[in-house]
Coordinates of C-alpha atoms in Angstrom, one line a residue:
Chain A
X1 CA 0.0 0.0 0.0
X2 CA 1.4 3.4 -1.0
X3 CA 0.5 6.5 1.1
X4 CA 1.8 9.0 -1.5
X5 CA 1.7 8.4 -5.2
X6 CA 2.5 10.9 -8.0
X7 CA 2.1 10.1 -11.7
X8 CA 3.8 12.3 -14.2
X9 CA 3.3 15.4 -12.2
X10 CA 4.1 18.5 -14.1
X11 CA 4.0 22.1 -13.0
X12 CA 4.8 25.0 -15.2
X13 CA 4.5 28.7 -14.6
X14 CA 3.8 31.2 -17.4
X15 CA 6.8 33.5 -17.9
X16 CA 4.6 36.6 -18.1
X17 CA 6.2 37.7 -21.3
X18 CA 4.8 36.7 -24.8
X19 CA 7.1 34.4 -26.7
X20 CA 9.2 33.4 -23.7
X21 CA 8.8 29.7 -22.7
X22 CA 7.1 28.8 -19.5
X23 CA 9.2 27.9 -16.4
X24 CA 8.9 24.2 -15.7
X25 CA 9.3 23.5 -11.9
X26 CA 8.2 19.8 -12.1
X27 CA 8.7 17.7 -15.2
X28 CA 6.8 14.4 -15.1
X29 CA 7.7 13.6 -11.6
X30 CA 6.5 10.0 -10.6
X31 CA 7.2 8.5 -7.1
X32 CA 5.6 6.2 -4.5
X33 CA 6.0 6.3 -0.8
X34 CA 5.0 3.1 1.1
X35 CA 3.0 2.9 4.2
X36 CA 5.0 3.0 7.4
X37 CA 8.3 4.1 5.9
X38 CA 10.5 7.2 6.2
X39 CA 11.1 8.6 2.8
X40 CA 13.7 11.3 2.2
X41 CA 13.1 13.6 -0.6
X42 CA 16.4 15.1 -1.8
X43 CA 17.4 17.7 -4.1
X44 CA 19.3 21.1 -4.5
X45 CA 17.6 24.4 -4.2
X46 CA 15.2 24.9 -7.1
X47 CA 15.0 21.2 -7.9
X48 CA 11.2 21.1 -7.2
X49 CA 10.9 19.7 -3.7
X50 CA 8.7 22.3 -2.2
X51 CA 6.5 22.5 -5.4
X52 CA 5.9 18.8 -5.1
X53 CA 5.0 19.2 -1.5
X54 CA 2.6 22.1 -2.2
X55 CA 0.9 20.1 -4.9
X56 CA 0.5 17.2 -2.5
X57 CA -1.1 19.5 0.0
X58 CA -3.4 21.3 -2.4
X59 CA -1.6 24.6 -2.2
X60 CA -0.6 24.6 -5.8
X61 CA -2.4 22.9 -8.7
X62 CA -0.4 20.6 -11.0
X63 CA -0.4 21.5 -14.6
X64 CA -0.8 17.9 -15.5
X65 CA -0.4 14.5 -13.9
X66 CA -2.0 13.0 -10.9
X67 CA -1.2 12.7 -7.2
X68 CA -2.8 10.7 -4.5
X69 CA -2.5 10.9 -0.7
X70 CA -3.7 7.9 1.4
X71 CA -5.4 6.6 -1.7
X72 CA -7.4 9.7 -2.3
X73 CA -6.7 12.4 -5.0
X74 CA -4.9 15.5 -3.6
X75 CA -7.4 18.2 -2.9
X76 CA -9.8 16.0 -1.0
X77 CA -10.4 18.1 2.1
X78 CA -11.5 15.1 4.4
X79 CA -8.2 13.3 3.7
X80 CA -6.3 16.2 5.3
X81 CA -7.6 15.2 8.7
X82 CA -5.2 12.2 8.4
X83 CA -2.2 14.4 7.3
X84 CA 0.3 16.5 9.3
X85 CA 2.4 19.1 7.6
X86 CA 5.3 21.3 8.7
X87 CA 6.4 23.9 6.0
X88 CA 10.0 25.1 5.5
X89 CA 11.0 28.0 7.8
X90 CA 7.5 28.1 9.3
X91 CA 5.8 31.4 10.2
X92 CA 3.0 31.2 12.6
X93 CA 0.5 33.5 14.3
X94 CA 3.1 35.1 16.6
X95 CA 0.4 36.7 18.9
X96 CA -0.7 33.3 20.1
X97 CA 0.8 31.4 22.9
X98 CA 2.2 27.8 22.3
X99 CA -0.8 26.4 23.9
X100 CA -3.4 28.6 22.0
X101 CA -1.5 27.9 18.8
X102 CA -1.6 24.1 19.1
X103 CA -5.2 24.3 20.4
X104 CA -6.2 26.3 17.2
X105 CA -4.8 23.6 15.0
X106 CA -6.4 20.9 17.1
X107 CA -9.8 22.6 16.7
X108 CA -9.2 22.9 12.9
X109 CA -8.6 19.1 12.9
X110 CA -11.9 18.6 14.7
X111 CA -10.5 17.5 18.1
X112 CA -12.5 18.1 21.2
X113 CA -11.3 20.3 24.1
X114 CA -10.3 17.4 26.3
X115 CA -8.3 15.7 23.5
X116 CA -6.7 19.0 22.6
X117 CA -5.5 19.6 26.2
X118 CA -4.1 16.1 26.5
X119 CA -2.3 16.3 23.2
X120 CA -1.0 19.8 23.8
X121 CA 0.6 18.7 27.1
X122 CA 2.1 15.5 25.5
X123 CA 3.5 17.2 22.4
X124 CA 5.0 20.2 24.2
X125 CA 6.8 17.7 26.4
X126 CA 7.9 15.6 23.5
X127 CA 9.4 18.6 21.6
X128 CA 11.0 20.1 24.8
X129 CA 8.8 23.2 25.0
X130 CA 6.7 22.3 28.2
X131 CA 8.2 25.4 30.0
X132 CA 7.1 27.7 27.1
X133 CA 3.5 26.6 27.1
X134 CA 2.0 30.1 27.9
X135 CA 4.7 32.1 26.1
X136 CA 3.7 34.0 22.9
X137 CA 5.4 32.7 19.7
X138 CA 6.8 36.1 19.0
X139 CA 9.2 35.3 21.9
X140 CA 10.3 32.0 20.4
X141 CA 13.8 31.4 18.8
X142 CA 13.9 29.9 15.3
X143 CA 14.7 26.4 16.7
X144 CA 11.7 26.7 19.1
X145 CA 9.4 27.7 16.2
X146 CA 10.5 24.7 14.3
X147 CA 9.8 22.4 17.3
X148 CA 6.4 24.0 18.0
X149 CA 5.7 23.6 14.2
X150 CA 6.4 19.9 14.5
X151 CA 4.0 19.6 17.4
X152 CA 1.4 21.5 15.2
X153 CA 1.9 18.8 12.5
X154 CA 1.3 16.0 15.0
X155 CA -1.5 17.5 17.1
X156 CA -4.2 15.3 15.5
X157 CA -2.1 12.2 15.5
X158 CA -1.9 11.9 11.7
X159 CA -1.1 8.8 9.7
X160 CA 1.0 10.6 7.2
X161 CA 3.4 13.4 8.1
X162 CA 4.9 15.6 5.5
X163 CA 7.8 17.7 6.6
X164 CA 9.6 20.4 4.5
X165 CA 13.2 20.7 5.7
X166 CA 12.4 19.8 9.3
X167 CA 16.0 20.1 10.4
X168 CA 16.5 23.7 9.2
X169 CA 17.4 26.1 12.0
X170 CA 18.1 23.4 14.6
X171 CA 21.2 22.9 16.6
X172 CA 22.8 19.4 16.7
X173 CA 20.9 18.6 19.8
X174 CA 17.6 19.7 18.2
X175 CA 18.4 17.7 15.0
X176 CA 19.0 14.6 17.0
X177 CA 15.7 15.1 18.7
X178 CA 13.9 15.5 15.5
X179 CA 15.7 12.5 14.0
X180 CA 14.6 10.4 17.1
X181 CA 11.1 11.8 16.8
X182 CA 10.8 10.8 13.1
X183 CA 12.1 7.3 14.0
X184 CA 9.6 7.0 16.8
X185 CA 6.8 8.0 14.4
X186 CA 7.7 5.2 12.1
X187 CA 7.8 2.8 15.1
X188 CA 4.3 3.8 15.7
X189 CA 3.3 2.9 12.1
X190 CA 3.3 6.5 10.7
X191 CA 4.6 7.3 7.2
X192 CA 7.1 10.2 7.1
X193 CA 7.9 12.0 3.9
X194 CA 10.4 14.8 4.3
X195 CA 12.4 17.0 2.1
X196 CA 15.9 17.9 3.0
X197 CA 19.3 18.8 1.7
X198 CA 21.1 17.5 4.8
X199 CA 22.3 14.2 3.4
X200 CA 23.8 12.9 6.7
X201 CA 20.3 12.8 8.2
X202 CA 18.9 11.1 5.3
X203 CA 21.5 8.3 5.4
X204 CA 20.9 7.9 9.1
X205 CA 17.1 7.5 9.3
X206 CA 15.5 7.1 5.8
X207 CA 14.2 3.7 4.6
X208 CA 14.1 5.0 1.1
X209 CA 15.1 8.2 -0.7
X210 CA 14.2 10.0 -3.9
X211 CA 16.5 12.4 -5.6
X212 CA 14.9 15.2 -7.6
X213 CA 16.9 17.4 -10.0
X214 CA 15.4 20.1 -12.2
X215 CA 11.9 18.8 -11.6
X216 CA 12.7 15.2 -12.4
X217 CA 13.1 12.1 -10.1
X218 CA 16.6 11.0 -11.1
X219 CA 17.0 8.2 -8.5
X220 CA 14.8 6.4 -6.0
X221 CA 15.2 3.4 -3.8
X222 CA 16.9 2.3 -0.6
X223 CA 20.0 4.2 0.4
X224 CA 22.2 1.1 0.3
X225 CA 20.8 0.0 -3.1
X226 CA 21.4 3.4 -4.6
X227 CA 24.9 3.6 -3.3
X228 CA 25.6 0.1 -4.6
X229 CA 24.5 1.1 -8.0
X230 CA 27.1 3.7 -8.1
X231 CA 29.9 2.7 -10.5
X232 CA 32.4 5.2 -9.5
X233 CA 33.4 3.5 -6.2
X234 CA 37.0 3.9 -5.5
X235 CA 39.7 1.8 -3.9
X236 CA 42.5 3.1 -1.8
X237 CA 45.8 1.1 -1.8
X238 CA 48.5 1.8 0.7
X239 CA 51.9 0.3 0.2
X240 CA 55.6 1.1 1.3
X241 CA 59.1 0.8 -0.1
X242 CA 57.8 1.8 -3.5
X243 CA 59.0 4.6 -5.7
X244 CA 56.1 5.8 -7.7
X245 CA 57.7 8.8 -9.1
X246 CA 58.2 8.1 -12.8
X247 CA 56.1 4.9 -12.9
X248 CA 53.9 5.7 -15.8
X249 CA 52.0 2.4 -15.4
X250 CA 50.8 3.2 -11.8
X251 CA 50.0 6.8 -12.8
X252 CA 47.9 5.5 -15.7
X253 CA 45.9 3.3 -13.4
X254 CA 45.4 5.8 -10.4
X255 CA 43.3 8.9 -10.1
X256 CA 45.5 10.1 -7.3
X257 CA 49.0 9.2 -6.0
X258 CA 50.4 10.5 -2.7
X259 CA 53.9 9.7 -1.6
X260 CA 54.6 10.5 2.0
X261 CA 58.0 9.3 3.2
X262 CA 58.2 5.6 2.8
X263 CA 54.4 5.1 2.4
X264 CA 52.4 5.6 -0.7
X265 CA 48.6 6.1 -1.1
X266 CA 47.3 5.1 -4.5
X267 CA 43.6 5.8 -5.2
X268 CA 42.0 3.7 -8.0
X269 CA 38.7 4.8 -9.7
X270 CA 37.3 1.3 -9.5
X271 CA 38.1 -2.2 -8.1
X272 CA 38.9 -3.5 -11.7
X273 CA 42.5 -2.2 -11.6
X274 CA 43.4 -3.6 -8.2
X275 CA 44.9 -6.8 -9.5
X276 CA 47.1 -5.0 -12.0
X277 CA 48.2 -2.5 -9.4
X278 CA 49.1 -5.1 -6.8
X279 CA 51.1 -7.1 -9.4
X280 CA 53.0 -3.9 -10.3
X281 CA 53.7 -3.1 -6.6
X282 CA 55.2 -6.7 -6.2
X283 CA 57.2 -6.4 -9.4
X284 CA 58.8 -3.1 -8.2
X285 CA 59.6 -4.7 -4.8
X286 CA 57.1 -2.8 -2.8
X287 CA 55.1 -4.1 0.3
X288 CA 51.4 -3.9 0.2
X289 CA 49.9 -2.6 3.5
X290 CA 46.2 -2.3 2.7
X291 CA 43.5 -2.3 0.1
X292 CA 40.4 -0.5 1.2
X293 CA 37.4 -0.2 -1.1
X294 CA 36.0 3.3 -0.6
X295 CA 32.2 2.9 -0.1
X296 CA 30.5 5.7 -2.0
X297 CA 28.1 7.8 0.1
X298 CA 24.8 9.2 -0.7
X299 CA 26.6 12.5 -1.0
X300 CA 28.8 11.1 -3.8
X301 CA 25.7 9.9 -5.6
X302 CA 23.9 13.2 -5.1
X303 CA 26.8 15.2 -6.5
X304 CA 27.2 12.8 -9.4
X305 CA 23.6 13.2 -10.4
X306 CA 23.9 17.0 -9.9
X307 CA 26.9 17.1 -12.1
X308 CA 25.2 15.0 -14.8
X309 CA 22.1 17.2 -14.7
X310 CA 24.1 20.3 -14.9
X311 CA 26.0 19.2 -18.0
X312 CA 22.7 18.2 -19.8
X313 CA 21.2 20.7 -22.3
X314 CA 18.3 22.7 -20.8
X315 CA 15.9 22.2 -23.7
X316 CA 12.7 23.7 -22.6
X317 CA 13.6 23.9 -18.9
X318 CA 14.8 26.9 -17.1
X319 CA 16.7 26.7 -13.8
X320 CA 17.1 29.0 -10.9
X321 CA 13.6 29.3 -9.5
X322 CA 13.5 28.4 -5.8
X323 CA 11.7 25.1 -5.1
Chain B
X1 CA -17.4 24.7 16.6
X2 CA -17.0 24.3 12.9
X3 CA -13.9 25.3 10.9
X4 CA -15.5 28.7 9.9
X5 CA -16.1 29.5 13.6
X6 CA -12.5 28.4 14.6
X7 CA -11.1 30.7 11.8
X8 CA -13.4 33.5 12.8
X9 CA -12.5 33.3 16.5
X10 CA -8.8 33.3 15.7
X11 CA -9.2 36.3 13.4
X12 CA -11.1 38.2 16.1
X13 CA -8.3 37.2 18.7
X14 CA -5.6 38.5 16.3
X15 CA -7.4 41.8 16.0
X16 CA -7.9 42.1 19.7
X17 CA -4.2 41.7 20.2
X18 CA -3.4 44.3 17.5
X19 CA -2.6 47.6 19.2
X20 CA -3.4 49.7 16.2
X21 CA -7.1 48.8 16.7
X22 CA -7.1 50.2 20.2
X23 CA -5.5 53.4 18.9
X24 CA -8.2 53.8 16.4
X25 CA -10.9 53.3 18.9
X26 CA -9.3 55.7 21.2
X27 CA -9.1 58.2 18.3
X28 CA -12.9 57.7 17.7
X29 CA -13.5 58.5 21.4
X30 CA -11.4 61.6 21.0
X31 CA -13.3 62.7 17.8
X32 CA -16.7 62.2 19.7
X33 CA -15.4 64.2 22.6
X34 CA -14.2 66.9 20.1
X35 CA -17.7 67.3 18.8
X36 CA -18.6 68.8 22.3
X37 CA -15.9 71.5 21.6
X38 CA -17.2 72.3 18.1
X39 CA -20.7 72.4 19.5
X40 CA -19.6 75.1 21.9
X41 CA -18.2 77.1 19.1
X42 CA -21.4 77.0 17.1
X43 CA -24.0 79.7 17.8
X44 CA -27.1 77.3 17.5
X45 CA -27.9 73.7 17.0
X46 CA -25.5 72.4 19.6
X47 CA -27.3 69.1 19.8
X48 CA -27.2 68.7 16.0
X49 CA -23.4 69.3 15.9
X50 CA -22.6 66.8 18.6
X51 CA -24.8 64.1 17.0
X52 CA -23.6 64.8 13.6
X53 CA -19.9 64.7 14.6
X54 CA -20.4 61.6 16.7
X55 CA -22.0 59.6 13.9
X56 CA -19.3 60.8 11.4
X57 CA -16.5 59.7 13.7
X58 CA -18.1 56.3 14.1
X59 CA -18.4 56.0 10.4
X60 CA -14.9 57.2 9.6
X61 CA -13.1 55.0 12.1
X62 CA -15.3 52.0 11.1
X63 CA -14.5 52.4 7.4
X64 CA -10.7 52.8 8.1
X65 CA -10.7 49.6 10.2
X66 CA -12.7 47.8 7.5
X67 CA -10.4 48.9 4.7
X68 CA -7.1 48.5 6.4
X69 CA -7.7 45.2 8.2
X70 CA -9.9 43.9 5.4
X71 CA -7.2 44.2 2.7
X72 CA -4.5 42.5 4.9
X73 CA -6.8 39.7 6.1
X74 CA -5.9 37.2 3.3
X75 CA -2.7 38.8 1.9
X76 CA -1.0 38.7 5.3
X77 CA -1.7 35.0 5.6
X78 CA -0.1 34.5 2.2
X79 CA 2.9 36.8 2.6
X80 CA 3.7 35.3 6.0
X81 CA 3.0 31.8 4.8
X82 CA 0.7 31.0 7.6
X83 CA -1.8 29.9 5.0
X84 CA 0.3 26.8 4.3
X85 CA -0.5 25.1 7.6
X86 CA -4.1 26.2 7.5
X87 CA -4.9 25.0 4.0
X88 CA -3.1 21.6 5.0
X89 CA -6.0 21.1 7.4
X90 CA -9.4 19.7 6.6
X91 CA -10.9 23.1 5.7
X92 CA -12.1 24.4 2.4
X93 CA -10.9 27.6 0.9
X94 CA -14.4 29.1 1.0
X95 CA -14.7 28.2 4.7
X96 CA -11.3 30.1 5.3
X97 CA -12.6 33.2 3.5
X98 CA -15.9 33.1 5.3
X99 CA -14.1 32.6 8.7
X100 CA -11.9 35.5 8.1
X101 CA -14.7 37.7 7.1
X102 CA -16.9 36.8 10.1
X103 CA -13.9 37.3 12.4
X104 CA -13.4 40.8 11.2
X105 CA -17.2 41.5 11.2
X106 CA -17.2 40.4 14.9
X107 CA -14.2 42.8 15.6
X108 CA -16.1 45.6 13.9
X109 CA -19.2 44.9 15.8
X110 CA -17.3 45.1 19.1
X111 CA -15.5 48.2 18.1
X112 CA -18.6 49.9 17.0
X113 CA -20.4 48.9 20.1
X114 CA -17.6 50.7 22.2
X115 CA -17.8 53.7 20.0
X116 CA -21.6 53.7 20.3
X117 CA -21.2 53.6 24.0
X118 CA -18.9 56.5 24.1
X119 CA -21.2 58.4 21.8
X120 CA -24.2 57.8 24.0
X121 CA -22.3 58.8 27.1
X122 CA -21.3 62.0 25.4
X123 CA -24.9 62.8 24.3
X124 CA -26.2 62.1 27.8
X125 CA -23.5 64.2 29.4
X126 CA -24.5 67.2 27.4
X127 CA -28.2 66.5 27.7
X128 CA -28.7 65.8 24.0
X129 CA -31.9 63.7 23.6
X130 CA -31.1 60.2 22.5
X131 CA -33.5 59.3 19.6
X132 CA -34.1 56.1 17.8
X133 CA -32.9 57.7 14.6
X134 CA -29.3 57.6 15.9
X135 CA -29.6 53.8 16.5
X136 CA -30.9 53.5 12.9
X137 CA -28.0 55.5 11.5
X138 CA -25.4 53.4 13.4
X139 CA -27.1 50.2 12.2
X140 CA -26.8 51.3 8.6
X141 CA -23.1 52.5 9.2
X142 CA -22.5 48.9 10.4
X143 CA -24.1 47.5 7.2
X144 CA -21.9 49.9 5.1
X145 CA -18.8 48.7 7.0
X146 CA -19.8 45.1 6.2
X147 CA -20.0 46.0 2.5
X148 CA -16.7 47.9 2.7
X149 CA -15.0 44.9 4.4
X150 CA -16.4 42.5 1.7
X151 CA -15.0 44.8 -1.0
X152 CA -11.6 44.8 0.7
X153 CA -11.6 41.1 1.1
X154 CA -12.6 40.6 -2.6
X155 CA -9.8 42.7 -4.0
X156 CA -7.3 41.2 -1.6
X157 CA -7.8 37.6 -3.0
X158 CA -6.2 38.5 -6.3
X159 CA -4.2 41.8 -5.9
X160 CA -1.5 43.2 -3.7
X161 CA -2.2 44.9 -0.4
X162 CA -1.6 48.4 -1.9
X163 CA -3.8 47.9 -5.0
X164 CA -6.5 46.4 -2.8
X165 CA -6.5 49.5 -0.7
X166 CA -6.7 51.8 -3.7
X167 CA -9.5 49.8 -5.3
X168 CA -11.5 49.6 -2.1
X169 CA -11.1 53.3 -1.4
X170 CA -12.1 54.1 -5.0
X171 CA -15.1 51.9 -4.9
X172 CA -16.1 53.5 -1.5
X173 CA -16.0 57.0 -3.0
X174 CA -17.8 55.9 -6.2
X175 CA -20.4 54.2 -4.0
X176 CA -21.2 57.5 -2.4
X177 CA -21.2 59.4 -5.7
X178 CA -23.0 57.3 -8.2
X179 CA -26.6 58.4 -7.3
X180 CA -25.6 62.1 -7.6
X181 CA -23.6 61.6 -10.8
X182 CA -26.6 59.7 -12.4
X183 CA -29.0 62.5 -11.4
X184 CA -26.6 65.0 -13.1
X185 CA -26.5 62.8 -16.2
X186 CA -30.2 62.2 -16.6
X187 CA -30.6 65.5 -18.5
X188 CA -27.4 65.2 -20.3
X189 CA -26.6 63.6 -23.7
X190 CA -26.5 59.9 -24.1
X191 CA -22.7 59.7 -24.9
X192 CA -20.2 57.3 -23.6
X193 CA -19.8 59.2 -20.3
X194 CA -23.5 58.6 -19.5
X195 CA -23.1 54.9 -20.3
X196 CA -20.0 54.7 -18.0
X197 CA -21.9 56.4 -15.2
X198 CA -24.9 54.0 -15.8
X199 CA -22.4 51.0 -15.6
X200 CA -21.0 52.4 -12.3
X201 CA -24.4 53.0 -11.0
X202 CA -25.4 49.4 -11.4
X203 CA -22.0 47.8 -10.6
X204 CA -20.9 49.9 -7.6
X205 CA -22.5 49.6 -4.3
X206 CA -25.0 52.4 -3.6
X207 CA -23.6 53.4 -0.3
X208 CA -25.6 56.6 -0.1
X209 CA -28.6 54.3 0.5
X210 CA -27.0 53.4 3.8
X211 CA -26.3 57.0 4.8
X212 CA -29.0 58.5 6.9
X213 CA -26.7 60.3 9.3
X214 CA -27.8 63.8 8.3
X215 CA -31.6 63.2 9.1
X216 CA -30.7 61.1 12.1
X217 CA -28.8 63.9 13.7
X218 CA -31.8 66.1 13.6
X219 CA -34.1 63.4 14.9
X220 CA -35.9 62.4 11.7
X221 CA -36.7 58.6 12.0
X222 CA -36.4 56.7 8.9
X223 CA -39.2 54.3 8.0
X224 CA -38.5 50.8 9.4
X225 CA -39.2 49.3 6.0
X226 CA -36.5 51.6 4.5
X227 CA -33.9 50.5 7.1
X228 CA -34.7 46.8 6.5
X229 CA -34.5 47.1 2.7
X230 CA -31.3 49.1 2.8
X231 CA -29.8 46.5 5.2
X232 CA -30.9 43.7 3.0
X233 CA -29.4 45.4 0.0
X234 CA -26.1 45.9 1.8
X235 CA -25.9 42.3 3.1
X236 CA -26.8 40.9 -0.3
X237 CA -24.1 43.1 -2.0
X238 CA -21.5 41.8 0.5
X239 CA -22.7 38.3 -0.1
X240 CA -22.1 38.6 -3.8
X241 CA -18.6 40.0 -3.2
X242 CA -17.8 37.1 -0.7
X243 CA -19.0 34.6 -3.3
X244 CA -16.7 36.2 -5.8
X245 CA -13.9 36.2 -3.3
X246 CA -14.4 32.5 -2.5
X247 CA -14.4 31.6 -6.3
X248 CA -11.2 33.6 -7.0
X249 CA -9.5 32.2 -3.9
X250 CA -10.4 28.7 -5.0
X251 CA -8.3 29.1 -8.1
X252 CA -5.2 30.6 -6.4
X253 CA -1.8 29.0 -6.1
X254 CA 0.2 29.7 -3.0

């Protein structure tokens, strides 16, 4: 069962000038987020992440394509009772206290007074703001606003939680708290879909990720599967008592050669050349110390995709608009 | 409480915590008080001057609040992106518009009640007879303010705050002039100017219909039927504008 499905989602904006092509923010984006998983939605600024989230929440209408949340087409008002949302850099009614603020969103979700009181107490404790219950939001720091925003997204105990850059503005402790919170939500059977550009967080907590570039989904799957697909994985070979200077064969195999005293570090672009290199080291009388396959990270994959996209012709697309 | 009620109460709470509103109500009190001073300067008709000035102050401050809060009701939500989390809740866009409007209407009702209380206190202090015509005039001022709020809200669903203010103010002025302009044009030629005036007469709200301040200040009571019909006209005009606002807002991207 998929909680989020998009099929060939496209969003374009008229340029405002006759003859000028429209700006395409999303270009046939198709993805599926399974029930009960944490899905990380990755992409650089302007890739289309926020546009996708806005379409899912009915804030923006897609030019073409379809999207479904919890099995219902986006725009279905009743379905939103089962969805929690935290926007990027949230701005809230700053004249409200934290308690009033959460109460307001609880009422909008149709909760009764008793349920609201209980949820407000629980959630303010969960996000570490119990002390600030009666403080107006205008007196909150950016990190506190982010945390009360998270509490707002969870006030009605939704099944699907959509978060736009939830780690933004948080210190390392706050980020860890949010990571733990997201993991605990999954443990409770919730589905979490969040956009981010902090790759470390994605690698740590996401079951699956999707990478969006220039409005297109360029990769999607489990983090380990995506990283395994990467063909540029390198190997680091360390040896000693070997003079690499002037050895054209070694230089032709390696992407980088570093000689530090007796030791030498040779970086190969792939495991294919390891045998040839080890043979050459032995022939030259060197001593092999280690062979370490360098496991490519999600960051490597991300930059590889970004570089490939950047080198592609733009055709009808225009880059630069914030997502 | 339904979603419209929740939004309305929150909009009311927002305006209650806005200090500008208190300043405006204070200013209204000051104007009403000033009417006593002006009455002292006039040779005759002290009572009429106090009543006239008081009603004018209530009308002026009411319209200012209606325009300047009305135009920012929706735009502020979009500019500050608070609309994102609201629209992600199980609430239709039309309910949001209606809730915002009713919240401001409630604010205006409370403000006008305060201004009316200050006005009545001033009248009684200076032994000006309190006649039912004054209540009729204030009731129609309130209807006029509901129309002006609906105009401001309508424009704010598709234009910027500044343009909304200009358009609303423009329509307010036209609304008070169309009847006079049409009267002037009746004997004139049937040129394009007359067609334009006719168009404005039928499209713009006839706000003069809601203005009985002059006769109320001298104690002339309007026929109850007239007050009811004028009120119905104003409420229906506001209803049409709110329907338009909901339809436009339904199509907007945020």
